[in-house]
Amino acid sequence: MNPTHNVHDSDDNNNKNISATTKTTTLIKRVTLKNFDKEVINFENDLKEATFISIDTEFTGLGFQKGLKQEDIQEKYHAMVNLVKQRSILEFGISIFKANFKDDKEEENNNDISGDYNPSNTKEDVGEVVTPPINYNNSNDNTLLEKSYTIRVYNFIMLNISDFQVSPVSMTFLSKHGFDFQELFLYGIPFQSRRPIFSTPTKNNNSNNNNNNNNNNNNNNNNNNNNNNNNNNNNNNNNNNNNNKNNNNHEDTLRRSKLLLDILTKAQLPSVIHNGIFDLLFIFQSLIGDLPDKLNDFISKILSVFPKIYDTKYIAEYKVSEKRSYLQYLFQKYERFNFKRLLRKEVYATCDFKVFSDNHNDDDNDDNNIFIPLINTEYSFIKPISPNIKVCNDFADYGHCRLKDNCPDSHDISLVLDLEEHKNQKKKRSRNKLESNEDEKLNEEQEIKKTEHENIVSIVNNSIIENKDNNNNNNNNNNNNNNNNNNNNNNNNNNNNNNNNNNNNNNNNNNNNNNNNNYKYKELFKMEGQNVHSAGFDSALTGFIFVYYLLLFKNSNLQNEVENKIFLSGKQVPLVLKVSKYA
């Protein structure tokens, strides 16, 4: 996505400056040293109206670590802590979701989701090729079913003033996706992941007092010695002042990162992550303090900042039983299913970015009315599949491929979803065909039995020998009937061919319209080609996935079931963020 748009005002007043009539609006606000003091005020005000926040981070990579495969949860935690202390966070993305509706639990809204969770309920909501009618119009009739959310996305650029390690593969990945390393090192928000202990000035004052006492007790010193002692005392005082200044400068350097933590702690908002155990560990080490040795201490402190945490990776794998659960796949899949809910007259979601304005005129509030949709609710993404295109199986399953750009197969998630939906359609057609074949066999057997019975009755009732004239008449009648049948068949075939041609033309027109719409959407958001990758944008995708789960399990107890349960790679059970009373 190119998150920047230019909005040109009407030039009614010729005395206005040209720069004042052109406003630059952006969907994702990048916060650095240059604009932190201004934007942090807007950030705090947006949090006051938030329903929940979704967070994501970018860090300097993890590499391959054997310790991460530990079976014991405490040993696995120690391995993750050691790794996080060596690396650093680079971006801290926070998306603020505000619900523009009142949640009424008694209102059914024609939603077909049952009150209790049942995996079979989700089957009819997936894998169907849904194409809107030719004259489909998203009218105001659907406003009662719409659950609207407004999104404000902040992307904090974080600079670690401590030494840290990097993974070259991760750095290359970030560079390819537009990460600005020059901006990071020049204007990143300073924080310190390793916290040394600074000396306090009290010890130096004591030493000064001891020097003064020694000077007073020593009566045999000459004037030169007294002058030297006075100079030494002055030097000590200067050193103390320099230490105080250094400490003050150090505190001033880190005040912005501490202020960010204070604002998040004060908000106490539900927080959504996707496979975010390392996101939480990096946030802790960067903003809260050194990661403790005991897992229970980490849980206690992280819950003091984020009291309710929801992991969409855990929900996807353990509650929805998704075979593929990486972020971009789930986002595009649920975006399609959300559109299908709209067509079926079920409750659906809309998520719109509320843009930021870089205009310096604070009195102009026109930008508050500019909204850009995150998800599509206008048309279907589904398009015909070319038989010559092959999808990379590794990328389709995991969202990445070891061959990267050298892979000959497609890495297009939209194609992966098209193949899935057409495959499910093919299975449905085959099931319908089997059912129809069984019905035809039953009908044929009944027809055979009926004709056999009629033949036996005709042999008994009619004489064996018949006149030749009757035979000739019968033959003539049969010929006439055959000719009539042939003519009827020819007419029917011609009509069927004409109908098929008309249907094919209509289908081609619909496919062309869908392709044009997909192209326009691609140009606006750059989503299909995966050209966008930042902590802020990924946090927005995570938030929409959570919004869809709220729709899917509207009347169930899902939120309580998945609250503070974090997905752990290689473990059959999640990490439950609950403070133990016996620790």
Coordinates of C-alpha atoms in Angstrom, one line a residue:
M1 CA 0.0 0.0 0.0
N2 CA 1.1 3.5 -0.7
P3 CA -0.2 5.0 2.5
T4 CA 0.1 8.6 1.3
H5 CA -2.5 10.5 -0.7
N6 CA -2.7 14.2 -1.8
V7 CA -5.9 16.0 -1.3
H8 CA -6.3 19.3 -3.2
D9 CA -8.6 22.0 -1.9
S10 CA -10.5 24.4 -4.1
D11 CA -8.6 27.6 -4.7
D12 CA -11.3 30.1 -3.7
N13 CA -9.0 32.6 -2.1
N14 CA -6.2 33.8 -4.4
N15 CA -4.4 35.2 -1.4
K16 CA -3.8 31.8 0.1
N17 CA -0.4 30.2 -0.2
I18 CA -0.1 27.3 -2.6
S19 CA 1.4 25.1 0.1
A20 CA -1.6 25.8 2.3
T21 CA -4.1 24.6 -0.3
T22 CA -2.4 21.2 -0.7
K23 CA -2.7 18.8 2.2
T24 CA -0.8 15.5 2.4
T25 CA -2.8 12.8 4.2
T26 CA -1.5 9.5 5.3
L27 CA -3.1 6.3 6.5
I28 CA -0.2 5.2 8.8
K29 CA 1.5 7.8 11.0
R30 CA 5.2 7.2 11.3
V31 CA 6.3 8.6 14.7
T32 CA 9.9 9.6 15.2
L33 CA 11.9 12.2 17.2
K34 CA 10.8 14.9 14.8
N35 CA 7.1 14.6 15.5
F36 CA 6.8 12.5 18.7
D37 CA 5.9 15.4 21.1
K38 CA 3.0 16.4 18.8
E39 CA 1.7 13.0 17.8
V40 CA 1.9 11.4 21.2
I41 CA -0.9 13.8 22.3
N42 CA -3.1 12.6 19.4
F43 CA -2.2 9.0 20.2
E44 CA -3.3 9.4 23.8
N45 CA -6.6 11.1 22.8
D46 CA -7.3 8.3 20.2
L47 CA -6.8 5.7 22.9
K48 CA -9.5 7.3 25.0
E49 CA -12.1 6.3 22.4
A50 CA -10.7 2.9 21.5
T51 CA -12.6 -0.4 21.7
F52 CA -9.4 -2.4 21.5
I53 CA -5.9 -2.1 20.1
S54 CA -3.9 -4.5 17.9
I55 CA -0.1 -4.5 18.0
D56 CA 2.8 -5.8 16.0
T57 CA 6.6 -5.3 16.0
E58 CA 9.5 -5.5 13.6
F59 CA 12.8 -6.7 15.1
T60 CA 16.3 -7.6 13.9
G61 CA 15.5 -11.2 13.4
L62 CA 15.8 -14.4 15.4
G63 CA 17.9 -16.8 13.4
F64 CA 17.9 -20.6 14.1
Q65 CA 17.9 -21.4 17.8
K66 CA 17.8 -25.0 19.1
G67 CA 16.7 -23.8 22.5
L68 CA 13.4 -22.6 21.2
K69 CA 12.4 -26.3 20.7
Q70 CA 12.5 -27.0 24.4
E71 CA 9.6 -29.1 25.8
D72 CA 9.7 -27.6 29.3
I73 CA 7.9 -24.2 29.3
Q74 CA 10.4 -22.6 31.7
E75 CA 13.4 -23.7 29.7
K76 CA 11.7 -22.5 26.5
Y77 CA 11.1 -19.1 28.2
H78 CA 14.7 -18.8 29.2
A79 CA 15.8 -19.5 25.6
M80 CA 13.5 -16.9 24.2
V81 CA 14.6 -14.3 26.8
N82 CA 18.3 -14.9 26.0
L83 CA 17.5 -14.4 22.3
V84 CA 15.5 -11.2 22.9
K85 CA 18.2 -9.6 25.0
Q86 CA 20.7 -10.0 22.1
R87 CA 18.4 -8.5 19.5
S88 CA 16.4 -5.3 19.2
I89 CA 13.0 -4.0 18.2
L90 CA 12.9 -1.6 15.2
E91 CA 9.2 -0.7 14.8
F92 CA 6.3 -0.8 17.2
G93 CA 3.0 -0.7 15.3
I94 CA -0.3 0.1 17.2
S95 CA -3.7 0.1 15.5
I96 CA -6.5 1.7 17.4
F97 CA -10.0 0.2 16.6
K98 CA -13.0 2.2 17.5
A99 CA -16.5 0.6 17.2
N100 CA -19.1 2.9 15.7
F101 CA -22.0 0.9 17.0
K102 CA -23.5 -0.1 20.3
D103 CA -23.2 -3.8 21.0
D104 CA -26.6 -5.2 21.9
K105 CA -26.4 -8.8 22.9
E106 CA -30.2 -9.3 22.7
E107 CA -30.2 -8.2 19.1
E108 CA -30.0 -11.1 16.7
N109 CA -29.6 -9.2 13.4
N110 CA -30.5 -12.2 11.4
N111 CA -27.2 -13.9 12.3
D112 CA -27.2 -17.6 11.7
I113 CA -24.3 -18.3 14.2
S114 CA -25.5 -20.4 17.1
G115 CA -24.9 -19.5 20.7
D116 CA -22.4 -22.2 21.4
Y117 CA -19.2 -22.8 19.5
N118 CA -19.5 -25.7 17.0
P119 CA -16.8 -26.3 14.4
S120 CA -19.5 -27.4 11.9
N121 CA -20.9 -23.9 12.0
T122 CA -17.9 -22.6 10.3
K123 CA -18.0 -25.0 7.3
E124 CA -20.7 -23.3 5.4
D125 CA -19.0 -20.0 5.9
V126 CA -15.9 -21.1 4.0
G127 CA -15.0 -22.4 0.5
E128 CA -17.8 -21.1 -1.6
V129 CA -17.5 -19.2 -4.8
V130 CA -19.8 -16.3 -4.3
T131 CA -20.3 -13.9 -7.2
P132 CA -22.7 -11.0 -6.8
P133 CA -25.6 -10.7 -9.2
I134 CA -25.2 -8.6 -12.3
N135 CA -27.3 -5.8 -11.0
Y136 CA -26.0 -6.0 -7.4
N137 CA -25.9 -2.8 -5.5
N138 CA -24.7 -2.4 -2.0
S139 CA -27.6 -0.2 -0.9
N140 CA -28.6 1.2 2.4
D141 CA -30.6 -1.9 3.2
N142 CA -27.5 -3.4 4.7
T143 CA -26.8 -0.6 7.1
L144 CA -28.6 -2.4 10.0
L145 CA -26.3 -5.4 9.5
E146 CA -23.1 -3.4 9.3
K147 CA -20.6 -3.3 12.1
S148 CA -18.4 -0.3 11.4
Y149 CA -14.9 0.3 12.8
T150 CA -12.7 3.3 12.5
I151 CA -8.9 2.7 12.5
R152 CA -6.0 4.9 13.5
V153 CA -2.6 3.4 13.0
Y154 CA 0.6 4.7 14.6
N155 CA 4.0 3.2 13.7
F156 CA 6.7 4.1 16.3
I157 CA 10.3 4.0 14.9
M158 CA 12.4 2.7 17.8
L159 CA 16.2 3.1 18.1
N160 CA 18.1 1.0 20.6
I161 CA 21.0 2.9 22.1
S162 CA 22.5 -0.4 23.4
D163 CA 24.5 -2.7 21.2
F164 CA 22.5 -5.5 19.6
Q165 CA 22.8 -8.2 17.0
V166 CA 21.1 -8.4 13.6
S167 CA 20.1 -11.1 11.2
P168 CA 21.2 -10.3 7.6
V169 CA 18.2 -12.2 6.2
S170 CA 15.8 -10.1 8.3
M171 CA 17.5 -6.9 7.4
T172 CA 17.4 -7.7 3.7
F173 CA 13.7 -8.6 4.0
L174 CA 12.9 -5.2 5.7
S175 CA 15.0 -3.3 3.1
K176 CA 13.1 -4.9 0.2
H177 CA 9.8 -3.9 1.8
G178 CA 10.7 -0.2 2.2
F179 CA 12.1 0.0 5.7
D180 CA 14.0 3.3 6.1
F181 CA 17.2 2.5 8.0
Q182 CA 18.5 6.1 7.6
E183 CA 15.4 7.4 9.3
L184 CA 15.9 4.8 12.1
F185 CA 19.4 5.9 13.0
L186 CA 18.8 9.6 12.6
Y187 CA 15.4 10.1 14.1
G188 CA 14.4 6.9 15.9
I189 CA 12.9 7.1 19.3
P190 CA 15.7 6.2 21.8
F191 CA 15.3 3.4 24.3
Q192 CA 17.8 1.2 26.1
S193 CA 17.4 -2.6 26.2
R194 CA 20.5 -3.1 28.4
R195 CA 20.4 -1.0 31.6
P196 CA 23.7 -0.3 33.3
I197 CA 23.9 0.9 36.9
F198 CA 25.1 4.5 37.2
S199 CA 27.2 5.8 40.1
T200 CA 25.4 8.1 42.5
P201 CA 26.9 11.4 43.6
T202 CA 26.7 10.6 47.4
K203 CA 29.8 8.6 47.4
N204 CA 31.8 11.4 45.9
N205 CA 30.4 13.9 48.4
N206 CA 31.5 11.6 51.2
S207 CA 35.0 11.5 49.7
N208 CA 35.0 15.3 49.5
N209 CA 34.0 15.6 53.1
N210 CA 36.8 13.2 54.1
N211 CA 39.2 15.3 52.1
N212 CA 38.1 18.5 53.8
N213 CA 38.4 16.8 57.3
N214 CA 41.8 15.6 56.5
N215 CA 42.8 19.1 55.3
N216 CA 41.4 20.7 58.5
N217 CA 43.2 18.2 60.7
N218 CA 46.5 18.6 59.0
N219 CA 48.0 21.8 60.6
N220 CA 51.5 21.3 59.2
N221 CA 50.6 21.7 55.5
N222 CA 52.1 24.7 53.7
N223 CA 50.1 27.1 51.5
N224 CA 51.0 25.2 48.4
N225 CA 49.6 22.0 49.7
N226 CA 46.4 23.8 50.8
N227 CA 46.1 25.2 47.2
N228 CA 46.5 21.7 45.8
N229 CA 43.9 20.3 48.0
N230 CA 41.5 23.0 47.1
N231 CA 42.0 22.3 43.5
N232 CA 41.4 18.6 44.0
N233 CA 38.2 19.4 45.8
N234 CA 37.1 21.6 43.0
N235 CA 37.9 18.9 40.4
N236 CA 35.8 16.4 42.4
N237 CA 32.9 18.8 42.5
N238 CA 33.1 19.3 38.8
N239 CA 33.1 15.6 38.3
N240 CA 30.0 15.3 40.4
N241 CA 28.3 18.0 38.4
N242 CA 29.3 16.2 35.1
N243 CA 27.9 13.0 36.4
N244 CA 24.6 14.6 37.3
K245 CA 24.4 16.2 33.9
N246 CA 25.1 12.9 32.2
N247 CA 22.4 11.2 34.2
N248 CA 19.9 14.0 33.4
N249 CA 20.8 13.9 29.7
H250 CA 20.4 10.1 29.8
E251 CA 16.9 10.4 31.4
D252 CA 15.9 13.1 28.9
T253 CA 17.0 10.8 26.1
L254 CA 14.8 8.0 27.3
R255 CA 11.8 10.1 28.4
R256 CA 9.8 9.5 25.2
S257 CA 9.9 5.7 25.3
K258 CA 8.9 5.9 29.0
L259 CA 6.1 8.2 28.2
L260 CA 4.8 5.8 25.5
L261 CA 4.8 3.0 28.2
D262 CA 3.0 5.2 30.7
I263 CA 0.2 6.0 28.1
L264 CA -0.3 2.4 27.3
T265 CA -0.4 1.3 30.9
K266 CA -2.9 4.1 31.7
A267 CA -5.2 3.0 28.9
Q268 CA -5.6 -0.6 30.1
L269 CA -7.2 -1.7 26.7
P270 CA -7.8 -5.2 25.3
S271 CA -4.8 -5.9 23.0
V272 CA -4.8 -8.2 20.0
I273 CA -1.6 -9.9 18.6
H274 CA -0.9 -12.6 16.0
N275 CA 1.6 -15.2 17.0
G276 CA 2.9 -12.5 19.2
I277 CA 4.9 -14.1 22.0
F278 CA 8.1 -12.5 20.7
D279 CA 6.2 -9.2 20.3
L280 CA 5.4 -9.2 24.0
L281 CA 8.9 -10.1 25.0
F282 CA 10.5 -7.4 22.9
I283 CA 8.0 -4.8 24.2
F284 CA 8.8 -5.8 27.7
Q285 CA 12.6 -5.7 27.3
S286 CA 12.5 -2.4 25.4
L287 CA 10.0 -0.4 27.5
I288 CA 9.3 -2.1 30.8
G289 CA 12.6 -3.5 32.0
D290 CA 14.9 -6.4 31.9
L291 CA 13.1 -9.7 31.3
P292 CA 12.9 -11.6 34.6
D293 CA 14.2 -15.1 35.1
K294 CA 10.9 -16.5 36.2
L295 CA 8.0 -16.8 33.7
N296 CA 5.5 -15.9 36.4
D297 CA 7.1 -12.6 37.0
F298 CA 7.0 -11.8 33.3
I299 CA 3.3 -12.7 33.1
S300 CA 2.5 -10.5 36.2
K301 CA 4.2 -7.4 34.7
I302 CA 3.0 -7.7 31.1
L303 CA -0.6 -8.0 32.3
S304 CA -0.2 -4.8 34.2
V305 CA 0.2 -3.1 30.9
F306 CA -2.0 -5.3 28.7
P307 CA -4.7 -6.8 31.0
K308 CA -6.5 -8.7 28.2
I309 CA -4.6 -10.2 25.3
Y310 CA -6.0 -12.1 22.4
D311 CA -3.9 -14.1 19.9
T312 CA -5.5 -14.5 16.5
K313 CA -3.0 -17.3 15.7
Y314 CA -4.3 -19.3 18.6
I315 CA -7.9 -18.7 17.7
A316 CA -7.3 -19.7 14.1
E317 CA -5.6 -23.0 14.9
Y318 CA -7.4 -24.1 18.1
K319 CA -10.9 -22.6 17.6
V320 CA -11.5 -22.4 13.9
S321 CA -9.1 -25.3 12.9
E322 CA -7.5 -23.4 10.0
K323 CA -5.0 -25.5 8.0
R324 CA -3.1 -22.2 7.2
S325 CA -2.9 -19.5 9.8
Y326 CA -0.3 -16.9 8.7
L327 CA -1.3 -13.3 8.8
Q328 CA -1.7 -12.3 5.2
Y329 CA -3.6 -15.5 4.3
L330 CA -6.1 -15.1 7.1
F331 CA -6.7 -11.4 6.3
Q332 CA -7.4 -12.0 2.6
K333 CA -9.5 -15.1 3.3
Y334 CA -11.7 -13.4 5.9
E335 CA -12.0 -10.3 3.7
R336 CA -13.7 -12.6 1.1
F337 CA -15.9 -14.3 3.6
N338 CA -16.9 -11.0 5.1
F339 CA -18.2 -10.0 1.6
K340 CA -20.1 -13.3 1.4
R341 CA -21.8 -12.5 4.7
L342 CA -23.0 -9.2 3.2
L343 CA -24.5 -11.0 0.2
R344 CA -26.2 -13.5 2.5
K345 CA -27.7 -10.6 4.5
E346 CA -25.8 -11.5 7.6
V347 CA -23.9 -9.3 10.0
Y348 CA -20.7 -8.0 8.3
A349 CA -17.8 -5.6 9.2
T350 CA -16.4 -2.5 7.6
C351 CA -13.0 -1.1 8.7
D352 CA -12.0 2.3 7.5
F353 CA -8.7 4.2 8.1
K354 CA -9.2 7.6 9.5
V355 CA -6.5 9.6 7.7
F356 CA -3.8 11.8 9.2
S357 CA -3.1 15.2 7.8
D358 CA 0.3 16.8 7.6
N359 CA -1.2 20.2 7.1
H360 CA 0.1 22.7 9.6
N361 CA -3.2 24.6 9.9
D362 CA -4.7 23.2 13.1
D363 CA -8.0 25.0 12.6
D364 CA -8.8 23.0 9.5
N365 CA -10.9 19.9 10.5
D366 CA -11.9 18.8 7.0
D367 CA -9.5 15.8 7.3
N368 CA -11.6 14.3 10.0
N369 CA -14.1 13.3 7.4
I370 CA -11.6 11.5 5.1
F371 CA -11.8 7.7 5.4
I372 CA -10.1 5.0 3.3
P373 CA -11.4 1.4 3.5
L374 CA -9.1 -1.3 4.7
I375 CA -11.3 -4.1 3.4
N376 CA -13.4 -4.5 0.3
T377 CA -17.2 -4.7 0.6
E378 CA -18.1 -3.8 -3.0
Y379 CA -17.3 -6.8 -5.2
S380 CA -16.0 -10.4 -5.2
F381 CA -12.2 -11.0 -5.6
I382 CA -12.7 -14.4 -7.2
K383 CA -11.4 -14.7 -10.7
P384 CA -10.9 -17.5 -13.3
I385 CA -7.8 -19.7 -12.8
S386 CA -5.3 -20.1 -15.6
P387 CA -4.3 -23.7 -16.0
N388 CA -0.7 -22.7 -16.7
I389 CA 0.0 -21.1 -13.3
K390 CA 1.3 -23.3 -10.5
V391 CA 1.3 -22.2 -6.8
C392 CA 4.3 -22.7 -4.6
N393 CA 3.2 -25.3 -1.9
D394 CA 5.6 -24.0 0.7
F395 CA 4.4 -20.4 0.3
A396 CA 0.8 -21.5 0.2
D397 CA 1.1 -23.4 3.5
Y398 CA 3.5 -21.2 5.5
G399 CA 3.6 -17.8 3.8
H400 CA 7.3 -18.0 2.9
C401 CA 9.5 -20.1 0.6
R402 CA 13.2 -20.9 1.0
L403 CA 13.8 -20.2 -2.7
K404 CA 12.3 -16.7 -2.3
D405 CA 12.5 -14.7 -5.6
N406 CA 14.2 -17.7 -7.4
C407 CA 11.1 -19.9 -7.0
P408 CA 9.4 -20.6 -10.4
D409 CA 6.0 -21.0 -8.8
S410 CA 3.5 -18.3 -7.8
H411 CA 3.6 -16.6 -4.4
D412 CA 0.2 -14.9 -4.9
I413 CA -2.1 -15.5 -1.9
S414 CA -5.2 -14.4 -3.9
L415 CA -4.4 -17.3 -6.3
V416 CA -4.1 -19.7 -3.4
L417 CA -7.6 -18.7 -2.2
D418 CA -9.0 -19.0 -5.7
L419 CA -7.7 -22.5 -6.0
E420 CA -9.2 -23.4 -2.6
E421 CA -12.6 -22.1 -3.5
H422 CA -12.7 -23.7 -6.9
K423 CA -11.6 -26.9 -5.4
N424 CA -14.4 -26.8 -2.9
Q425 CA -16.8 -26.0 -5.6
K426 CA -15.6 -29.0 -7.6
K427 CA -16.2 -31.2 -4.6
K428 CA -19.7 -29.9 -4.2
R429 CA -20.5 -30.5 -7.9
S430 CA -19.1 -34.1 -7.7
R431 CA -21.3 -34.7 -4.6
N432 CA -24.3 -33.4 -6.4
K433 CA -23.5 -35.5 -9.4
L434 CA -23.2 -38.6 -7.4
E435 CA -26.6 -37.9 -5.8
S436 CA -28.1 -37.3 -9.2
N437 CA -26.6 -40.5 -10.7
E438 CA -28.1 -42.5 -7.8
D439 CA -31.5 -41.0 -8.6
E440 CA -31.1 -41.8 -12.3
K441 CA -30.2 -45.4 -11.5
L442 CA -33.3 -45.9 -9.4
N443 CA -35.4 -44.4 -12.1
E444 CA -33.9 -46.7 -14.8
E445 CA -34.5 -49.8 -12.7
Q446 CA -38.1 -48.8 -12.2
E447 CA -38.5 -48.1 -15.9
I448 CA -37.0 -51.5 -16.8
K449 CA -39.4 -53.3 -14.4
K450 CA -42.3 -51.4 -15.8
T451 CA -41.5 -52.2 -19.4
E452 CA -41.0 -55.9 -18.6
H453 CA -44.4 -56.0 -17.0
E454 CA -46.0 -54.3 -19.9
N455 CA -44.4 -56.7 -22.4
I456 CA -45.7 -59.7 -20.6
V457 CA -49.2 -58.3 -20.5
S458 CA -49.2 -57.5 -24.2
I459 CA -48.1 -61.1 -25.1
V460 CA -50.9 -62.6 -23.1
N461 CA -53.6 -60.3 -24.4
N462 CA -52.7 -60.0 -28.1
S463 CA -52.6 -62.8 -30.6
I464 CA -49.2 -64.0 -31.8
I465 CA -50.1 -63.8 -35.5
E466 CA -51.2 -60.4 -36.8
N467 CA -52.2 -59.2 -40.2
K468 CA -49.5 -57.8 -42.5
D469 CA -51.6 -54.7 -43.1
N470 CA -51.6 -53.9 -39.4
N471 CA -47.9 -54.4 -39.4
N472 CA -47.5 -52.0 -42.3
N473 CA -49.7 -49.4 -40.6
N474 CA -47.7 -49.8 -37.4
N475 CA -44.4 -49.4 -39.3
N476 CA -45.7 -46.2 -41.0
N477 CA -46.8 -44.8 -37.7
N478 CA -43.5 -45.5 -36.1
N479 CA -41.6 -43.8 -38.9
N480 CA -43.8 -40.8 -38.6
N481 CA -43.2 -40.7 -34.8
N482 CA -39.5 -41.0 -35.3
N483 CA -39.4 -38.1 -37.8
N484 CA -41.4 -36.0 -35.4
N485 CA -39.0 -36.9 -32.5
N486 CA -36.0 -36.0 -34.6
N487 CA -37.4 -32.7 -35.6
N488 CA -38.2 -31.9 -31.9
N489 CA -34.7 -32.9 -30.9
N490 CA -33.1 -30.7 -33.5
N491 CA -35.1 -27.8 -32.3
N492 CA -34.3 -28.4 -28.7
N493 CA -30.6 -28.7 -29.4
N494 CA -30.6 -25.4 -31.3
N495 CA -32.4 -23.7 -28.5
N496 CA -30.0 -25.2 -25.9
N497 CA -26.9 -24.0 -27.9
N498 CA -28.3 -20.5 -28.2
N499 CA -29.0 -20.4 -24.4
N500 CA -25.5 -21.7 -23.7
N501 CA -23.9 -19.1 -25.9
N502 CA -25.8 -16.4 -24.1
N503 CA -24.8 -17.7 -20.7
N504 CA -21.2 -17.9 -21.7
N505 CA -21.3 -14.3 -22.9
N506 CA -22.8 -13.2 -19.6
N507 CA -20.2 -15.1 -17.6
N508 CA -17.4 -13.5 -19.6
N509 CA -18.8 -10.1 -19.0
N510 CA -18.9 -10.8 -15.3
N511 CA -15.4 -12.1 -15.2
N512 CA -14.1 -9.0 -17.0
N513 CA -15.9 -6.7 -14.5
N514 CA -14.4 -8.6 -11.6
N515 CA -10.9 -8.4 -13.1
N516 CA -11.2 -4.7 -13.6
N517 CA -12.4 -4.2 -10.0
N518 CA -9.6 -6.4 -8.7
Y519 CA -7.1 -4.3 -10.7
K520 CA -8.4 -1.1 -9.2
Y521 CA -8.3 -2.4 -5.7
K522 CA -4.7 -3.7 -6.3
E523 CA -3.6 -0.3 -7.4
L524 CA -5.1 1.4 -4.4
F525 CA -3.8 -0.9 -1.6
K526 CA -1.0 -2.9 -3.2
M527 CA -2.2 -5.9 -1.3
E528 CA -2.3 -8.7 -3.8
G529 CA 1.4 -8.4 -4.6
Q530 CA 2.5 -8.2 -0.9
N531 CA 4.4 -5.0 -1.5
V532 CA 3.6 -3.7 1.9
H533 CA 5.2 -4.7 5.1
S534 CA 5.4 -2.7 8.3
A535 CA 4.5 -3.2 11.9
G536 CA 1.7 -0.6 11.7
F537 CA 0.1 -2.1 8.7
D538 CA 0.4 -5.7 10.0
S539 CA -1.3 -4.6 13.2
A540 CA -4.2 -3.3 11.2
L541 CA -4.5 -6.7 9.5
T542 CA -4.4 -8.4 12.9
G543 CA -7.2 -6.2 14.1
F544 CA -9.5 -7.0 11.2
I545 CA -9.0 -10.7 11.7
F546 CA -10.1 -10.3 15.3
V547 CA -13.1 -8.2 14.2
Y548 CA -14.2 -11.1 11.9
Y549 CA -13.9 -13.6 14.8
L550 CA -16.2 -11.4 16.8
L551 CA -18.7 -11.6 14.0
L552 CA -18.3 -15.3 13.5
F553 CA -18.8 -16.2 17.2
K554 CA -21.0 -13.2 18.1
N555 CA -23.2 -14.9 20.7
S556 CA -20.7 -17.4 22.0
N557 CA -18.3 -17.1 24.9
L558 CA -15.3 -17.0 22.6
Q559 CA -13.6 -14.0 24.2
N560 CA -13.5 -15.5 27.6
E561 CA -12.3 -18.8 26.2
V562 CA -9.3 -17.4 24.4
E563 CA -8.4 -14.5 26.7
N564 CA -4.7 -14.4 27.6
K565 CA -3.9 -17.6 25.7
I566 CA -0.8 -17.2 23.5
F567 CA 0.2 -19.5 20.7
L568 CA 3.6 -21.2 21.2
S569 CA 5.3 -22.8 18.2
G570 CA 5.9 -26.5 18.7
K571 CA 3.6 -26.8 21.7
Q572 CA 0.2 -28.6 21.8
V573 CA -1.1 -26.2 24.4
P574 CA -1.0 -22.4 24.6
L575 CA 0.9 -20.2 27.1
V576 CA -1.8 -19.1 29.6
L577 CA -1.0 -15.6 30.9
K578 CA -2.3 -16.1 34.4
V579 CA -0.3 -15.4 37.6
S580 CA 0.2 -18.5 39.7
K581 CA -0.5 -18.2 43.4
Y582 CA 2.1 -20.8 44.2
A583 CA 5.0 -19.2 42.3

